[in-house]
PDB file of C-alpha atoms and ligand atoms in Angstrom:
ATOM      1  CA  MET A 869       0.022   0.010   0.010  1.00 49.00           C
ATOM      2  CA  ARG A 870       1.414   3.168  -1.215  1.00 50.00           C
ATOM      3  CA  HIS A 871       0.480   6.892  -0.266  1.00 53.00           C
ATOM      4  CA  LYS A 872       0.079   9.410  -3.024  1.00 47.00           C
ATOM      5  CA  PRO A 873       3.559  11.175  -3.608  1.00 46.00           C
ATOM      6  CA  GLU A 874       3.359  14.370  -1.606  1.00 46.00           C
ATOM      7  CA  SER A 875       6.221  15.909  -3.080  1.00 44.00           C
ATOM      8  CA  SER A 876       8.688  15.089  -5.816  1.00 43.00           C
ATOM      9  CA  SER A 877      11.488  13.750  -3.701  1.00 45.00           C
ATOM     10  CA  ASN A 878      11.039  10.105  -3.096  1.00 48.00           C
ATOM     11  CA  SER A 879      14.485   9.364  -1.624  1.00 49.00           C
ATOM     12  CA  LYS A 880      13.138   8.341   1.765  1.00 49.00           C
ATOM     13  CA  ASP A 881      11.057   5.557  -0.030  1.00 50.00           C
ATOM     14  CA  GLN A 882      14.210   3.839  -1.105  1.00 53.00           C
ATOM     15  CA  LEU A 883      15.404   3.257   2.411  1.00 59.00           C
ATOM     16  CA  VAL A 884      12.040   2.331   3.741  1.00 58.00           C
ATOM     17  CA  THR A 885      11.096  -1.048   2.919  1.00 76.00           C
ATOM     18  CA  LEU A 886       9.011  -1.781   5.926  1.00 86.00           C
ATOM     19  CA  ARG A 887       6.008  -0.679   7.781  1.00 89.00           C
ATOM     20  CA  CYS A 888       5.038  -0.902  11.474  1.00 91.00           C
ATOM     21  CA  ASN A 889       2.325  -3.464  11.353  1.00 89.00           C
ATOM     22  CA  ARG A 890       0.622  -1.611  14.245  1.00 90.00           C
ATOM     23  CA  CYS A 891       0.755   1.961  13.520  1.00 92.00           C
ATOM     24  CA  GLY A 892       1.853   1.877   9.676  1.00 90.00           C
ATOM     25  CA  THR A 893       4.711   4.110  10.167  1.00 89.00           C
ATOM     26  CA  PRO A 894       7.430   3.497   7.667  1.00 90.00           C
ATOM     27  CA  ILE A 895      10.488   1.917   9.337  1.00 89.00           C
ATOM     28  CA  THR A 896      14.007   0.979   8.064  1.00 87.00           C
ATOM     29  CA  PRO A 897      15.023  -2.470   8.491  1.00 86.00           C
ATOM     30  CA  GLU A 898      17.417  -1.218  11.079  1.00 85.00           C
ATOM     31  CA  GLU A 899      14.845   0.346  13.319  1.00 86.00           C
ATOM     32  CA  ALA A 900      12.546  -2.649  12.734  1.00 89.00           C
ATOM     33  CA  ILE A 901      11.712  -4.874  15.877  1.00 88.00           C
ATOM     34  CA  GLN A 902      10.541  -8.355  15.062  1.00 87.00           C
ATOM     35  CA  THR A 903       7.931  -9.400  17.384  1.00 85.00           C
ATOM     36  CA  PRO A 904       5.848 -12.658  17.338  1.00 85.00           C
ATOM     37  CA  THR A 905       3.133 -10.727  15.339  1.00 83.00           C
ATOM     38  CA  GLY A 906       5.308  -9.130  12.520  1.00 87.00           C
ATOM     39  CA  TYR A 907       7.715  -5.996  12.338  1.00 90.00           C
ATOM     40  CA  ARG A 908       6.955  -3.137  14.555  1.00 91.00           C
ATOM     41  CA  CYS A 909       8.556   0.462  15.116  1.00 92.00           C
ATOM     42  CA  LYS A 910      10.116   1.259  18.740  1.00 90.00           C
ATOM     43  CA  ASP A 911       7.382   3.328  20.002  1.00 90.00           C
ATOM     44  CA  CYS A 912       4.700   0.639  19.466  1.00 89.00           C
ATOM     45  CA  VAL A 913       6.891  -2.009  21.263  1.00 87.00           C
ATOM     46  CA  HIS A 914       7.688   0.089  24.026  1.00 85.00           C
ATOM     47  CA  GLN A 915       3.919   0.877  24.624  1.00 85.00           C
ATOM     48  CA  GLN A 916       3.129  -2.904  24.165  1.00 79.00           C
ATOM     49  CA  GLN A 917       5.702  -3.437  27.168  1.00 78.00           C
ATOM     50  CA  LYS A 918       4.111  -0.836  29.471  1.00 77.00           C
ATOM     51  CA  VAL A 919       0.615  -2.226  28.900  1.00 77.00           C
ATOM     52  CA  PHE A 920       2.155  -5.601  30.290  1.00 78.00           C
ATOM     53  CA  ASP A 921       4.055  -3.959  32.980  1.00 86.00           C
ATOM     54  CA  THR A 922       1.395  -2.992  35.508  1.00 88.00           C
ATOM     55  CA  SER A 923       3.245  -3.714  38.843  1.00 91.00           C
ATOM     56  CA  LYS A 924       3.556  -0.981  41.487  1.00 92.00           C
ATOM     57  CA  PRO A 925       6.540  -0.337  43.878  1.00 93.00           C
ATOM     58  CA  LEU A 926       4.496  -2.252  46.683  1.00 95.00           C
ATOM     59  CA  ASP A 927       4.056  -5.370  44.964  1.00 96.00           C
ATOM     60  CA  PHE A 928       7.812  -6.029  44.700  1.00 96.00           C
ATOM     61  CA  ILE A 929       7.981  -5.864  48.508  1.00 97.00           C
ATOM     62  CA  LEU A 930       4.791  -7.969  49.021  1.00 97.00           C
ATOM     63  CA  GLY A 931       5.433 -10.292  46.292  1.00 97.00           C
ATOM     64  CA  PHE A 932       9.014 -10.997  47.531  1.00 98.00           C
ATOM     65  CA  LEU A 933       8.096 -11.374  51.142  1.00 98.00           C
ATOM     66  CA  VAL A 934       5.012 -13.839  50.392  1.00 98.00           C
ATOM     67  CA  ALA A 935       7.096 -15.915  48.194  1.00 98.00           C
ATOM     68  CA  ALA A 936      10.231 -15.937  50.740  1.00 98.00           C
ATOM     69  CA  LEU A 937       8.082 -16.856  53.580  1.00 98.00           C
ATOM     70  CA  LEU A 938       6.058 -19.326  52.030  1.00 98.00           C
ATOM     71  CA  SER A 939       9.110 -20.793  50.729  1.00 98.00           C
ATOM     72  CA  LEU A 940      10.466 -21.094  53.836  1.00 97.00           C
ATOM     73  CA  LEU A 941       7.573 -23.212  55.050  1.00 97.00           C
ATOM     74  CA  GLY A 942       7.524 -25.246  51.914  1.00 97.00           C
ATOM     75  CA  SER A 943      11.074 -26.246  52.700  1.00 96.00           C
ATOM     76  CA  TYR A 944      10.207 -27.198  56.162  1.00 95.00           C
ATOM     77  CA  LEU A 945       7.486 -29.248  54.997  1.00 95.00           C
ATOM     78  CA  SER A 946       9.519 -31.046  52.344  1.00 94.00           C
ATOM     79  CA  SER A 947      11.682 -32.198  55.106  1.00 89.00           C
ATOM     80  CA  LEU A 948       8.923 -33.664  56.784  1.00 92.00           C
ATOM     81  CA  ILE A 949       6.899 -35.201  53.947  1.00 94.00           C
ATOM     82  CA  GLY A 950      10.132 -36.564  52.470  1.00 92.00           C
ATOM     83  CA  PHE A 951       9.600 -38.536  49.178  1.00 92.00           C
ATOM     84  CA  PHE A 952       6.201 -36.801  48.685  1.00 95.00           C
ATOM     85  CA  THR A 953       8.129 -33.694  47.762  1.00 95.00           C
ATOM     86  CA  PHE A 954       8.166 -35.415  44.485  1.00 94.00           C
ATOM     87  CA  LEU A 955       4.161 -34.842  44.095  1.00 94.00           C
ATOM     88  CA  LEU A 956       3.814 -31.715  46.019  1.00 95.00           C
ATOM     89  CA  ALA A 957       6.416 -29.350  45.145  1.00 97.00           C
ATOM     90  CA  PRO A 958       4.808 -28.448  41.774  1.00 96.00           C
ATOM     91  CA  ALA A 959       1.428 -27.701  43.720  1.00 96.00           C
ATOM     92  CA  ALA A 960       3.359 -25.657  46.222  1.00 97.00           C
ATOM     93  CA  GLY A 961       4.964 -23.654  43.508  1.00 97.00           C
ATOM     94  CA  VAL A 962       1.302 -23.122  41.918  1.00 96.00           C
ATOM     95  CA  GLY A 963       0.037 -22.107  45.537  1.00 97.00           C
ATOM     96  CA  ILE A 964       2.754 -19.554  46.160  1.00 98.00           C
ATOM     97  CA  ALA A 965       2.081 -17.926  42.906  1.00 97.00           C
ATOM     98  CA  GLU A 966      -1.599 -17.705  43.690  1.00 97.00           C
ATOM     99  CA  ALA A 967      -0.796 -16.217  46.905  1.00 98.00           C
ATOM    100  CA  VAL A 968       1.489 -13.650  45.299  1.00 97.00           C
ATOM    101  CA  ARG A 969      -1.071 -13.076  42.528  1.00 96.00           C
ATOM    102  CA  ALA A 970      -3.490 -12.322  45.474  1.00 96.00           C
ATOM    103  CA  VAL A 971      -1.328  -9.782  47.190  1.00 97.00           C
ATOM    104  CA  THR A 972      -0.378  -8.108  44.223  1.00 96.00           C
ATOM    105  CA  LYS A 973      -3.817  -7.828  42.826  1.00 94.00           C
ATOM    106  CA  LYS A 974      -2.711 -10.069  39.572  1.00 92.00           C
ATOM    107  CA  ARG A 975      -0.499  -7.068  38.761  1.00 91.00           C
ATOM    108  CA  ARG A 976       2.357  -8.355  36.373  1.00 89.00           C
ATOM    109  CA  SER A 977       5.855  -7.492  35.328  1.00 90.00           C
ATOM    110  CA  LYS A 978       8.986  -9.621  34.315  1.00 88.00           C
ATOM    111  CA  ARG A 979      10.838  -8.079  37.203  1.00 91.00           C
ATOM    112  CA  LEU A 980       8.267  -8.875  39.853  1.00 95.00           C
ATOM    113  CA  PHE A 981       8.272 -12.447  38.520  1.00 95.00           C
ATOM    114  CA  ARG A 982      12.198 -12.838  38.802  1.00 95.00           C
ATOM    115  CA  LEU A 983      12.050 -11.400  42.136  1.00 97.00           C
ATOM    116  CA  VAL A 984       9.422 -13.529  43.227  1.00 97.00           C
ATOM    117  CA  SER A 985      11.575 -16.511  42.046  1.00 97.00           C
ATOM    118  CA  ILE A 986      14.475 -15.022  43.906  1.00 98.00           C
ATOM    119  CA  GLY A 987      12.425 -14.658  46.949  1.00 98.00           C
ATOM    120  CA  MET A 988      11.453 -18.313  46.822  1.00 98.00           C
ATOM    121  CA  VAL A 989      15.093 -19.382  46.534  1.00 98.00           C
ATOM    122  CA  LEU A 990      16.083 -17.388  49.542  1.00 98.00           C
ATOM    123  CA  GLY A 991      13.322 -18.492  51.701  1.00 98.00           C
ATOM    124  CA  GLY A 992      14.342 -22.085  50.966  1.00 97.00           C
ATOM    125  CA  LEU A 993      17.901 -21.321  51.844  1.00 97.00           C
ATOM    126  CA  PRO A 994      17.969 -21.022  55.843  1.00 97.00           C
ATOM    127  CA  LEU A 995      16.505 -24.785  56.054  1.00 96.00           C
ATOM    128  CA  MET A 996      19.041 -25.979  53.506  1.00 96.00           C
ATOM    129  CA  ILE A 997      22.022 -24.283  55.526  1.00 96.00           C
ATOM    130  CA  ILE A 998      21.048 -26.029  58.690  1.00 96.00           C
ATOM    131  CA  SER A 999      20.432 -29.264  56.954  1.00 95.00           C
ATOM    132  CA  LEU A1000      24.071 -28.814  55.435  1.00 95.00           C
ATOM    133  CA  LEU A1001      25.685 -28.080  58.831  1.00 95.00           C
ATOM    134  CA  ASN A1002      24.017 -30.954  60.432  1.00 93.00           C
ATOM    135  CA  LEU A1003      25.416 -33.246  57.776  1.00 93.00           C
ATOM    136  CA  LEU A1004      28.860 -31.811  58.347  1.00 94.00           C
ATOM    137  CA  LEU A1005      28.443 -32.428  62.110  1.00 94.00           C
ATOM    138  CA  ARG A1006      27.345 -35.984  61.294  1.00 94.00           C
ATOM    139  CA  LEU A1007      30.487 -36.381  59.032  1.00 92.00           C
ATOM    140  CA  GLN A1008      32.634 -34.987  61.849  1.00 93.00           C
ATOM    141  CA  PHE A1009      31.294 -36.971  64.362  1.00 93.00           C
ATOM    142  CA  GLY A1010      31.052 -40.173  62.388  1.00 90.00           C
ATOM    143  CA  THR A1011      27.137 -40.529  62.704  1.00 90.00           C
ATOM    144  CA  PHE A1012      26.798 -40.167  59.310  1.00 88.00           C
ATOM    145  CA  SER A1013      24.662 -42.383  56.884  1.00 88.00           C
ATOM    146  CA  PHE A1014      22.923 -42.104  53.601  1.00 87.00           C
ATOM    147  CA  PHE A1015      19.712 -40.958  55.513  1.00 88.00           C
ATOM    148  CA  SER A1016      21.557 -38.114  56.647  1.00 88.00           C
ATOM    149  CA  LEU A1017      21.433 -36.588  53.135  1.00 91.00           C
ATOM    150  CA  LEU A1018      17.846 -36.973  52.833  1.00 92.00           C
ATOM    151  CA  PRO A1019      16.759 -33.855  54.397  1.00 92.00           C
ATOM    152  CA  LEU A1020      18.902 -31.692  52.429  1.00 94.00           C
ATOM    153  CA  GLY A1021      17.973 -33.601  49.097  1.00 94.00           C
ATOM    154  CA  TYR A1022      14.357 -33.109  49.631  1.00 95.00           C
ATOM    155  CA  GLN A1023      14.734 -29.269  50.390  1.00 95.00           C
ATOM    156  CA  ILE A1024      16.862 -28.986  47.180  1.00 96.00           C
ATOM    157  CA  LEU A1025      14.300 -31.030  45.128  1.00 96.00           C
ATOM    158  CA  TYR A1026      11.547 -28.640  46.676  1.00 97.00           C
ATOM    159  CA  LEU A1027      13.291 -25.712  45.380  1.00 97.00           C
ATOM    160  CA  ALA A1028      14.181 -27.204  41.940  1.00 97.00           C
ATOM    161  CA  MET A1029      10.551 -28.150  41.205  1.00 97.00           C
ATOM    162  CA  ALA A1030       8.595 -25.379  43.204  1.00 97.00           C
ATOM    163  CA  VAL A1031      10.542 -22.367  41.792  1.00 97.00           C
ATOM    164  CA  PRO A1032       9.918 -23.193  38.250  1.00 96.00           C
ATOM    165  CA  SER A1033       6.529 -24.218  38.685  1.00 96.00           C
ATOM    166  CA  ALA A1034       5.541 -20.700  40.276  1.00 97.00           C
ATOM    167  CA  TYR A1035       7.605 -18.793  37.868  1.00 95.00           C
ATOM    168  CA  TYR A1036       5.226 -20.509  34.670  1.00 94.00           C
ATOM    169  CA  ARG A1037       2.242 -19.977  36.654  1.00 94.00           C
ATOM    170  CA  LEU A1038       2.918 -16.502  36.917  1.00 94.00           C
ATOM    171  CA  THR A1039       4.196 -15.627  33.565  1.00 88.00           C
ATOM    172  CA  GLY A1040       1.678 -18.092  31.941  1.00 81.00           C
ATOM    173  CA  ASN A1041       1.972 -18.528  28.121  1.00 49.00           C
ATOM    174  CA  ARG A1042       2.045 -14.989  27.600  1.00 48.00           C
ATOM    175  CA  ARG A1043       5.219 -13.785  26.094  1.00 44.00           C
ATOM    176  CA  LEU A1044       6.239 -10.817  28.287  1.00 43.00           C
TER     177      LEU A1044
HETATM  178 ZN1   ZN B2442       4.183   1.657  15.440  1.00 79.03          ZN
END
């Protein structure tokens, strides 16, 4: 689709080979940004990102705290339920994601979701450190057995399964 020439000079037309598929602005291949729906100009991509990023500063604090505290609880439970961590850790991740969504009123941003993941990992660390110290003491005093490894193993397993599960629940299939 071409506009009626407004002036005799068409030198820009030779540079412009693409149009933004949202606003129709002519863009050079260098300026064009490829999106899943086609080429767009910088302004449109920037606007689109603002629509996705609805988070408020308080969301970061609340989201982080909720994720860290619930993750601490999850890591404690995983050493109690042992083998069942395999089955329940993904559900725990979904539960944490839902709790975060509730306190942040479902507002979203990539940075928020990353921070929630970090919160979950940090929340799982204290008990992992305690388990590790316990393990080292057992090694030191010669009371180590295979079973001494289990609490730490289940806590690592919990984090490895719950964190991705929560992240996918938060981000969904939508590309941020
Ligand atoms: Zn545009």
